PDB file of N, CA and C in Angstrom:
ATOM      1  N   UNK A  18      -4.488 -17.355  -4.483  1.00  0.00           N
ATOM      2  CA  UNK A  18      -3.691 -16.370  -3.794  1.00  0.00           C
ATOM      3  C   UNK A  18      -3.780 -15.027  -4.501  1.00  0.00           C
ATOM      4  N   UNK A  19      -3.742 -13.982  -3.729  1.00  0.00           N
ATOM      5  CA  UNK A  19      -3.852 -12.641  -4.286  1.00  0.00           C
ATOM      6  C   UNK A  19      -2.575 -12.277  -5.038  1.00  0.00           C
ATOM      7  N   UNK A  20      -2.705 -12.079  -6.317  1.00  0.00           N
ATOM      8  CA  UNK A  20      -1.524 -11.696  -7.095  1.00  0.00           C
ATOM      9  C   UNK A  20      -1.179 -10.236  -6.873  1.00  0.00           C
ATOM     10  N   UNK A  21      -2.191  -9.425  -6.609  1.00  0.00           N
ATOM     11  CA  UNK A  21      -1.937  -8.005  -6.347  1.00  0.00           C
ATOM     12  C   UNK A  21      -1.229  -7.855  -5.012  1.00  0.00           C
ATOM     13  N   UNK A  22      -1.695  -8.552  -4.000  1.00  0.00           N
ATOM     14  CA  UNK A  22      -1.110  -8.441  -2.669  1.00  0.00           C
ATOM     15  C   UNK A  22       0.310  -8.957  -2.586  1.00  0.00           C
ATOM     16  N   UNK A  23       0.671  -9.912  -3.437  1.00  0.00           N
ATOM     17  CA  UNK A  23       2.017 -10.481  -3.409  1.00  0.00           C
ATOM     18  C   UNK A  23       3.053  -9.576  -4.065  1.00  0.00           C
ATOM     19  N   UNK A  24       2.609  -8.639  -4.904  1.00  0.00           N
ATOM     20  CA  UNK A  24       3.546  -7.758  -5.612  1.00  0.00           C
ATOM     21  C   UNK A  24       4.186  -6.773  -4.636  1.00  0.00           C
ATOM     22  N   UNK A  25       5.482  -6.575  -4.775  1.00  0.00           N
ATOM     23  CA  UNK A  25       6.178  -5.629  -3.899  1.00  0.00           C
ATOM     24  C   UNK A  25       6.009  -4.212  -4.446  1.00  0.00           C
ATOM     25  N   UNK A  26       6.208  -3.243  -3.563  1.00  0.00           N
ATOM     26  CA  UNK A  26       6.166  -1.830  -3.943  1.00  0.00           C
ATOM     27  C   UNK A  26       7.558  -1.263  -3.736  1.00  0.00           C
ATOM     28  N   UNK A  27       8.092  -0.617  -4.748  1.00  0.00           N
ATOM     29  CA  UNK A  27       9.377   0.057  -4.626  1.00  0.00           C
ATOM     30  C   UNK A  27       9.116   1.524  -4.323  1.00  0.00           C
ATOM     31  N   UNK A  28       9.717   2.019  -3.257  1.00  0.00           N
ATOM     32  CA  UNK A  28       9.533   3.406  -2.844  1.00  0.00           C
ATOM     33  C   UNK A  28      10.440   4.291  -3.692  1.00  0.00           C
ATOM     34  N   UNK A  29       9.873   5.243  -4.443  1.00  0.00           N
ATOM     35  CA  UNK A  29      10.713   6.130  -5.262  1.00  0.00           C
ATOM     36  C   UNK A  29      11.475   7.127  -4.386  1.00  0.00           C
ATOM     37  N   UNK A  30      12.522   7.715  -4.952  1.00  0.00           N
ATOM     38  CA  UNK A  30      13.285   8.705  -4.197  1.00  0.00           C
ATOM     39  C   UNK A  30      12.415   9.942  -3.959  1.00  0.00           C
ATOM     40  N   UNK A  31      12.571  10.538  -2.809  1.00  0.00           N
ATOM     41  CA  UNK A  31      11.783  11.709  -2.460  1.00  0.00           C
ATOM     42  C   UNK A  31      10.502  11.381  -1.717  1.00  0.00           C
ATOM     43  N   UNK A  32      10.213  10.099  -1.529  1.00  0.00           N
ATOM     44  CA  UNK A  32       9.011   9.671  -0.809  1.00  0.00           C
ATOM     45  C   UNK A  32       9.446   8.973   0.474  1.00  0.00           C
ATOM     46  N   UNK A  33       8.811   9.344   1.572  1.00  0.00           N
ATOM     47  CA  UNK A  33       9.124   8.774   2.879  1.00  0.00           C
ATOM     48  C   UNK A  33       7.908   7.997   3.372  1.00  0.00           C
ATOM     49  N   UNK A  34       8.097   6.722   3.704  1.00  0.00           N
ATOM     50  CA  UNK A  34       7.012   5.868   4.193  1.00  0.00           C
ATOM     51  C   UNK A  34       7.365   5.415   5.602  1.00  0.00           C
ATOM     52  N   UNK A  35       6.425   5.627   6.544  1.00  0.00           N
ATOM     53  CA  UNK A  35       6.619   5.207   7.934  1.00  0.00           C
ATOM     54  C   UNK A  35       5.451   4.338   8.346  1.00  0.00           C
ATOM     55  N   UNK A  36       5.746   3.298   9.116  1.00  0.00           N
ATOM     56  CA  UNK A  36       4.726   2.421   9.665  1.00  0.00           C
ATOM     57  C   UNK A  36       4.704   2.625  11.167  1.00  0.00           C
ATOM     58  N   UNK A  37       3.582   3.096  11.700  1.00  0.00           N
ATOM     59  CA  UNK A  37       3.429   3.367  13.125  1.00  0.00           C
ATOM     60  C   UNK A  37       2.298   2.491  13.648  1.00  0.00           C
ATOM     61  N   UNK A  38       2.650   1.279  14.091  1.00  0.00           N
ATOM     62  CA  UNK A  38       1.623   0.325  14.513  1.00  0.00           C
ATOM     63  C   UNK A  38       0.865  -0.184  13.306  1.00  0.00           C
ATOM     64  N   UNK A  39      -0.409   0.195  13.191  1.00  0.00           N
ATOM     65  CA  UNK A  39      -1.204  -0.191  12.028  1.00  0.00           C
ATOM     66  C   UNK A  39      -1.497   0.996  11.127  1.00  0.00           C
ATOM     67  N   UNK A  40      -0.794   2.108  11.337  1.00  0.00           N
ATOM     68  CA  UNK A  40      -1.003   3.313  10.540  1.00  0.00           C
ATOM     69  C   UNK A  40       0.199   3.546   9.639  1.00  0.00           C
ATOM     70  N   UNK A  41      -0.078   3.792   8.359  1.00  0.00           N
ATOM     71  CA  UNK A  41       0.978   4.074   7.380  1.00  0.00           C
ATOM     72  C   UNK A  41       0.948   5.562   7.074  1.00  0.00           C
ATOM     73  N   UNK A  42       2.103   6.207   7.148  1.00  0.00           N
ATOM     74  CA  UNK A  42       2.248   7.625   6.818  1.00  0.00           C
ATOM     75  C   UNK A  42       3.146   7.717   5.582  1.00  0.00           C
ATOM     76  N   UNK A  43       2.651   8.369   4.541  1.00  0.00           N
ATOM     77  CA  UNK A  43       3.412   8.550   3.300  1.00  0.00           C
ATOM     78  C   UNK A  43       3.559  10.039   3.060  1.00  0.00           C
ATOM     79  N   UNK A  44       4.807  10.479   2.875  1.00  0.00           N
ATOM     80  CA  UNK A  44       5.095  11.899   2.690  1.00  0.00           C
ATOM     81  C   UNK A  44       5.949  12.075   1.448  1.00  0.00           C
ATOM     82  N   UNK A  45       5.559  13.040   0.605  1.00  0.00           N
ATOM     83  CA  UNK A  45       6.302  13.298  -0.617  1.00  0.00           C
ATOM     84  C   UNK A  45       6.204  14.746  -1.021  1.00  0.00           C
ATOM     85  N   UNK A  46       6.627  15.055  -2.227  1.00  0.00           N
ATOM     86  CA  UNK A  46       6.659  16.427  -2.718  1.00  0.00           C
ATOM     87  C   UNK A  46       5.260  17.017  -2.878  1.00  0.00           C
ATOM     88  N   UNK A  47       4.262  16.198  -3.170  1.00  0.00           N
ATOM     89  CA  UNK A  47       2.899  16.685  -3.410  1.00  0.00           C
ATOM     90  C   UNK A  47       2.034  16.693  -2.151  1.00  0.00           C
ATOM     91  N   UNK A  48       2.571  16.260  -1.005  1.00  0.00           N
ATOM     92  CA  UNK A  48       1.799  16.280   0.235  1.00  0.00           C
ATOM     93  C   UNK A  48       2.053  15.039   1.067  1.00  0.00           C
ATOM     94  N   UNK A  49       1.127  14.801   2.003  1.00  0.00           N
ATOM     95  CA  UNK A  49       1.257  13.627   2.858  1.00  0.00           C
ATOM     96  C   UNK A  49      -0.108  12.980   3.061  1.00  0.00           C
ATOM     97  N   UNK A  50      -0.107  11.647   3.190  1.00  0.00           N
ATOM     98  CA  UNK A  50      -1.331  10.871   3.342  1.00  0.00           C
ATOM     99  C   UNK A  50      -1.156   9.859   4.468  1.00  0.00           C
ATOM    100  N   UNK A  51      -2.278   9.463   5.071  1.00  0.00           N
ATOM    101  CA  UNK A  51      -2.274   8.494   6.166  1.00  0.00           C
ATOM    102  C   UNK A  51      -3.358   7.463   5.906  1.00  0.00           C
ATOM    103  N   UNK A  52      -3.068   6.191   6.230  1.00  0.00           N
ATOM    104  CA  UNK A  52      -4.036   5.107   6.042  1.00  0.00           C
ATOM    105  C   UNK A  52      -3.864   4.070   7.147  1.00  0.00           C
ATOM    106  N   UNK A  53      -4.986   3.593   7.687  1.00  0.00           N
ATOM    107  CA  UNK A  53      -4.973   2.489   8.643  1.00  0.00           C
ATOM    108  C   UNK A  53      -4.897   1.173   7.868  1.00  0.00           C
ATOM    109  N   UNK A  54      -4.032   0.259   8.321  1.00  0.00           N
ATOM    110  CA  UNK A  54      -3.908  -1.062   7.721  1.00  0.00           C
ATOM    111  C   UNK A  54      -4.701  -2.037   8.580  1.00  0.00           C
ATOM    112  N   UNK A  55      -5.502  -2.904   7.940  1.00  0.00           N
ATOM    113  CA  UNK A  55      -6.293  -3.895   8.665  1.00  0.00           C
ATOM    114  C   UNK A  55      -5.363  -4.842   9.432  1.00  0.00           C
ATOM    115  N   UNK A  56      -5.820  -5.318  10.582  1.00  0.00           N
ATOM    116  CA  UNK A  56      -4.965  -6.144  11.436  1.00  0.00           C
ATOM    117  C   UNK A  56      -4.678  -7.525  10.863  1.00  0.00           C
ATOM    118  N   UNK A  57      -5.465  -7.989   9.883  1.00  0.00           N
ATOM    119  CA  UNK A  57      -5.195  -9.304   9.288  1.00  0.00           C
ATOM    120  C   UNK A  57      -4.069  -9.237   8.258  1.00  0.00           C
ATOM    121  N   UNK A  58      -3.628  -8.031   7.915  1.00  0.00           N
ATOM    122  CA  UNK A  58      -2.558  -7.836   6.938  1.00  0.00           C
ATOM    123  C   UNK A  58      -1.365  -7.196   7.646  1.00  0.00           C
ATOM    124  N   UNK A  59      -0.172  -7.736   7.401  1.00  0.00           N
ATOM    125  CA  UNK A  59       1.033  -7.143   7.971  1.00  0.00           C
ATOM    126  C   UNK A  59       1.866  -6.538   6.847  1.00  0.00           C
ATOM    127  N   UNK A  60       2.366  -5.343   7.111  1.00  0.00           N
ATOM    128  CA  UNK A  60       3.174  -4.625   6.138  1.00  0.00           C
ATOM    129  C   UNK A  60       4.600  -4.547   6.661  1.00  0.00           C
ATOM    130  N   UNK A  61       5.574  -4.782   5.796  1.00  0.00           N
ATOM    131  CA  UNK A  61       6.967  -4.672   6.212  1.00  0.00           C
ATOM    132  C   UNK A  61       7.728  -3.802   5.216  1.00  0.00           C
ATOM    133  N   UNK A  62       8.573  -2.936   5.769  1.00  0.00           N
ATOM    134  CA  UNK A  62       9.398  -2.037   4.962  1.00  0.00           C
ATOM    135  C   UNK A  62      10.845  -2.483   5.120  1.00  0.00           C
ATOM    136  N   UNK A  63      11.491  -2.824   4.006  1.00  0.00           N
ATOM    137  CA  UNK A  63      12.878  -3.263   4.024  1.00  0.00           C
ATOM    138  C   UNK A  63      13.655  -2.413   3.025  1.00  0.00           C
ATOM    139  N   UNK A  64      14.313  -1.378   3.517  1.00  0.00           N
ATOM    140  CA  UNK A  64      15.032  -0.458   2.632  1.00  0.00           C
ATOM    141  C   UNK A  64      14.038   0.376   1.852  1.00  0.00           C
ATOM    142  N   UNK A  65      14.022   0.217   0.541  1.00  0.00           N
ATOM    143  CA  UNK A  65      13.064   0.959  -0.280  1.00  0.00           C
ATOM    144  C   UNK A  65      12.027   0.025  -0.903  1.00  0.00           C
ATOM    145  N   UNK A  66      11.768  -1.117  -0.246  1.00  0.00           N
ATOM    146  CA  UNK A  66      10.796  -2.099  -0.725  1.00  0.00           C
ATOM    147  C   UNK A  66       9.752  -2.369   0.354  1.00  0.00           C
ATOM    148  N   UNK A  67       8.482  -2.365  -0.052  1.00  0.00           N
ATOM    149  CA  UNK A  67       7.382  -2.661   0.856  1.00  0.00           C
ATOM    150  C   UNK A  67       6.739  -3.966   0.408  1.00  0.00           C
ATOM    151  N   UNK A  68       6.474  -4.861   1.376  1.00  0.00           N
ATOM    152  CA  UNK A  68       5.776  -6.106   1.066  1.00  0.00           C
ATOM    153  C   UNK A  68       4.655  -6.319   2.077  1.00  0.00           C
ATOM    154  N   UNK A  69       3.670  -7.117   1.688  1.00  0.00           N
ATOM    155  CA  UNK A  69       2.496  -7.376   2.512  1.00  0.00           C
ATOM    156  C   UNK A  69       2.296  -8.875   2.675  1.00  0.00           C
ATOM    157  N   UNK A  70       1.855  -9.289   3.858  1.00  0.00           N
ATOM    158  CA  UNK A  70       1.501 -10.678   4.146  1.00  0.00           C
ATOM    159  C   UNK A  70       0.157 -10.692   4.854  1.00  0.00           C
ATOM    160  N   UNK A  71      -0.551 -11.814   4.763  1.00  0.00           N
ATOM    161  CA  UNK A  71      -1.827 -11.948   5.458  1.00  0.00           C
ATOM    162  C   UNK A  71      -1.746 -13.122   6.418  1.00  0.00           C
ATOM    163  N   UNK A  72      -2.631 -13.140   7.409  1.00  0.00           N
ATOM    164  CA  UNK A  72      -2.540 -14.157   8.446  1.00  0.00           C
ATOM    165  C   UNK A  72      -3.135 -15.497   8.044  1.00  0.00           C
ATOM    166  N   UNK A  73      -4.051 -15.540   7.070  1.00  0.00           N
ATOM    167  CA  UNK A  73      -4.623 -16.819   6.645  1.00  0.00           C
ATOM    168  C   UNK A  73      -5.124 -16.714   5.206  1.00  0.00           C
ATOM    169  N   UNK A  74      -5.645 -17.821   4.689  1.00  0.00           N
ATOM    170  CA  UNK A  74      -6.190 -17.860   3.336  1.00  0.00           C
ATOM    171  C   UNK A  74      -7.698 -17.638   3.315  1.00  0.00           C
ATOM    172  N   UNK A  75      -8.236 -17.107   4.392  1.00  0.00           N
ATOM    173  CA  UNK A  75      -9.664 -16.816   4.442  1.00  0.00           C
ATOM    174  C   UNK A  75     -10.024 -15.823   3.341  1.00  0.00           C
ATOM    175  N   UNK A  76     -11.236 -15.944   2.813  1.00  0.00           N
ATOM    176  CA  UNK A  76     -11.666 -15.105   1.684  1.00  0.00           C
ATOM    177  C   UNK A  76     -11.522 -13.615   1.987  1.00  0.00           C
ATOM    178  N   UNK A  77     -11.938 -13.180   3.168  1.00  0.00           N
ATOM    179  CA  UNK A  77     -11.829 -11.764   3.544  1.00  0.00           C
ATOM    180  C   UNK A  77     -10.382 -11.317   3.660  1.00  0.00           C
ATOM    181  N   UNK A  78      -9.526 -12.192   4.182  1.00  0.00           N
ATOM    182  CA  UNK A  78      -8.111 -11.842   4.331  1.00  0.00           C
ATOM    183  C   UNK A  78      -7.431 -11.719   2.969  1.00  0.00           C
ATOM    184  N   UNK A  79      -7.813 -12.592   2.030  1.00  0.00           N
ATOM    185  CA  UNK A  79      -7.252 -12.497   0.675  1.00  0.00           C
ATOM    186  C   UNK A  79      -7.662 -11.188   0.015  1.00  0.00           C
ATOM    187  N   UNK A  80      -8.919 -10.788   0.206  1.00  0.00           N
ATOM    188  CA  UNK A  80      -9.404  -9.544  -0.396  1.00  0.00           C
ATOM    189  C   UNK A  80      -8.703  -8.334   0.208  1.00  0.00           C
ATOM    190  N   UNK A  81      -8.562  -8.315   1.517  1.00  0.00           N
ATOM    191  CA  UNK A  81      -7.918  -7.179   2.180  1.00  0.00           C
ATOM    192  C   UNK A  81      -6.424  -7.118   1.884  1.00  0.00           C
ATOM    193  N   UNK A  82      -5.816  -8.264   1.602  1.00  0.00           N
ATOM    194  CA  UNK A  82      -4.392  -8.308   1.255  1.00  0.00           C
ATOM    195  C   UNK A  82      -4.133  -7.446   0.022  1.00  0.00           C
ATOM    196  N   UNK A  83      -4.893  -7.678  -1.041  1.00  0.00           N
ATOM    197  CA  UNK A  83      -4.742  -6.899  -2.265  1.00  0.00           C
ATOM    198  C   UNK A  83      -5.188  -5.462  -2.100  1.00  0.00           C
ATOM    199  N   UNK A  84      -6.251  -5.243  -1.316  1.00  0.00           N
ATOM    200  CA  UNK A  84      -6.767  -3.892  -1.092  1.00  0.00           C
ATOM    201  C   UNK A  84      -5.740  -3.020  -0.386  1.00  0.00           C
ATOM    202  N   UNK A  85      -5.145  -3.518   0.682  1.00  0.00           N
ATOM    203  CA  UNK A  85      -4.180  -2.727   1.449  1.00  0.00           C
ATOM    204  C   UNK A  85      -2.950  -2.400   0.607  1.00  0.00           C
ATOM    205  N   UNK A  86      -2.510  -3.360  -0.202  1.00  0.00           N
ATOM    206  CA  UNK A  86      -1.361  -3.117  -1.077  1.00  0.00           C
ATOM    207  C   UNK A  86      -1.700  -2.040  -2.102  1.00  0.00           C
ATOM    208  N   UNK A  87      -2.893  -2.101  -2.679  1.00  0.00           N
ATOM    209  CA  UNK A  87      -3.310  -1.102  -3.668  1.00  0.00           C
ATOM    210  C   UNK A  87      -3.447   0.280  -3.061  1.00  0.00           C
ATOM    211  N   UNK A  88      -3.998   0.361  -1.857  1.00  0.00           N
ATOM    212  CA  UNK A  88      -4.154   1.659  -1.201  1.00  0.00           C
ATOM    213  C   UNK A  88      -2.804   2.322  -0.934  1.00  0.00           C
ATOM    214  N   UNK A  89      -1.856   1.548  -0.417  1.00  0.00           N
ATOM    215  CA  UNK A  89      -0.534   2.111  -0.132  1.00  0.00           C
ATOM    216  C   UNK A  89       0.177   2.491  -1.423  1.00  0.00           C
ATOM    217  N   UNK A  90       0.061   1.672  -2.454  1.00  0.00           N
ATOM    218  CA  UNK A  90       0.683   1.985  -3.743  1.00  0.00           C
ATOM    219  C   UNK A  90       0.100   3.274  -4.316  1.00  0.00           C
ATOM    220  N   UNK A  91      -1.219   3.428  -4.249  1.00  0.00           N
ATOM    221  CA  UNK A  91      -1.850   4.645  -4.750  1.00  0.00           C
ATOM    222  C   UNK A  91      -1.465   5.870  -3.931  1.00  0.00           C
ATOM    223  N   UNK A  92      -1.247   5.692  -2.630  1.00  0.00           N
ATOM    224  CA  UNK A  92      -0.776   6.800  -1.796  1.00  0.00           C
ATOM    225  C   UNK A  92       0.606   7.261  -2.252  1.00  0.00           C
ATOM    226  N   UNK A  93       1.483   6.309  -2.531  1.00  0.00           N
ATOM    227  CA  UNK A  93       2.842   6.635  -2.967  1.00  0.00           C
ATOM    228  C   UNK A  93       2.802   7.348  -4.316  1.00  0.00           C
ATOM    229  N   UNK A  94       1.982   6.870  -5.234  1.00  0.00           N
ATOM    230  CA  UNK A  94       1.845   7.535  -6.532  1.00  0.00           C
ATOM    231  C   UNK A  94       1.280   8.937  -6.351  1.00  0.00           C
ATOM    232  N   UNK A  95       0.312   9.092  -5.455  1.00  0.00           N
ATOM    233  CA  UNK A  95      -0.321  10.388  -5.233  1.00  0.00           C
ATOM    234  C   UNK A  95       0.624  11.446  -4.699  1.00  0.00           C
ATOM    235  N   UNK A  96       1.498  11.079  -3.763  1.00  0.00           N
ATOM    236  CA  UNK A  96       2.401  12.080  -3.193  1.00  0.00           C
ATOM    237  C   UNK A  96       3.632  12.325  -4.057  1.00  0.00           C
ATOM    238  N   UNK A  97       3.909  11.433  -5.020  1.00  0.00           N
ATOM    239  CA  UNK A  97       5.081  11.641  -5.855  1.00  0.00           C
ATOM    240  C   UNK A  97       4.714  12.228  -7.225  1.00  0.00           C
ATOM    241  N   UNK A  98       3.680  11.696  -7.878  1.00  0.00           N
ATOM    242  CA  UNK A  98       3.303  12.163  -9.210  1.00  0.00           C
ATOM    243  C   UNK A  98       2.088  13.083  -9.193  1.00  0.00           C
ATOM    244  N   UNK A  99       1.186  12.874  -8.280  1.00  0.00           N
ATOM    245  CA  UNK A  99      -0.016  13.679  -8.205  1.00  0.00           C
ATOM    246  C   UNK A  99      -1.123  13.127  -9.075  1.00  0.00           C
ATOM    247  N   UNK A 100      -2.222  13.853  -9.117  1.00  0.00           N
ATOM    248  CA  UNK A 100      -3.416  13.458  -9.861  1.00  0.00           C
ATOM    249  C   UNK A 100      -3.292  13.884 -11.309  1.00  0.00           C
ATOM    250  N   UNK A 101      -3.660  12.997 -12.233  1.00  0.00           N
ATOM    251  CA  UNK A 101      -3.603  13.298 -13.664  1.00  0.00           C
ATOM    252  C   UNK A 101      -4.939  12.948 -14.303  1.00  0.00           C
ATOM    253  N   UNK A 102      -5.394  13.763 -15.218  1.00  0.00           N
ATOM    254  CA  UNK A 102      -6.604  13.504 -15.985  1.00  0.00           C
ATOM    255  C   UNK A 102      -6.212  13.114 -17.391  1.00  0.00           C
ATOM    256  N   UNK A 103      -6.795  12.010 -17.875  1.00  0.00           N
ATOM    257  CA  UNK A 103      -6.497  11.553 -19.233  1.00  0.00           C
ATOM    258  C   UNK A 103      -7.633  11.961 -20.158  1.00  0.00           C
ATOM    259  N   UNK A 104      -7.288  12.411 -21.332  1.00  0.00           N
ATOM    260  CA  UNK A 104      -8.267  12.742 -22.372  1.00  0.00           C
ATOM    261  C   UNK A 104      -8.345  11.554 -23.313  1.00  0.00           C
ATOM    262  N   UNK A 105      -9.541  11.034 -23.519  1.00  0.00           N
ATOM    263  CA  UNK A 105      -9.696   9.886 -24.424  1.00  0.00           C
ATOM    264  C   UNK A 105     -10.462  10.271 -25.637  1.00  0.00           C
TER     265      UNK A 105
END
């Protein structure tokens, strides 16, 4: 099972997430982003928590489960914190 896909996302204050069919709209202080969610993955928003489920245990569905969760999480980070460069 996808451990990444099972993890919930907590929406920080100042970020607005809307689900319109299979399209996710994320709006925050740094801008707004849009992403299509694959039909084998369902996204649910409950208060300030986002969770993802998949329709089966097929290999492709497991991969997309984690991918869709990561994309939405990165969108939320992008509109709230923005892009950062690390010096190593």
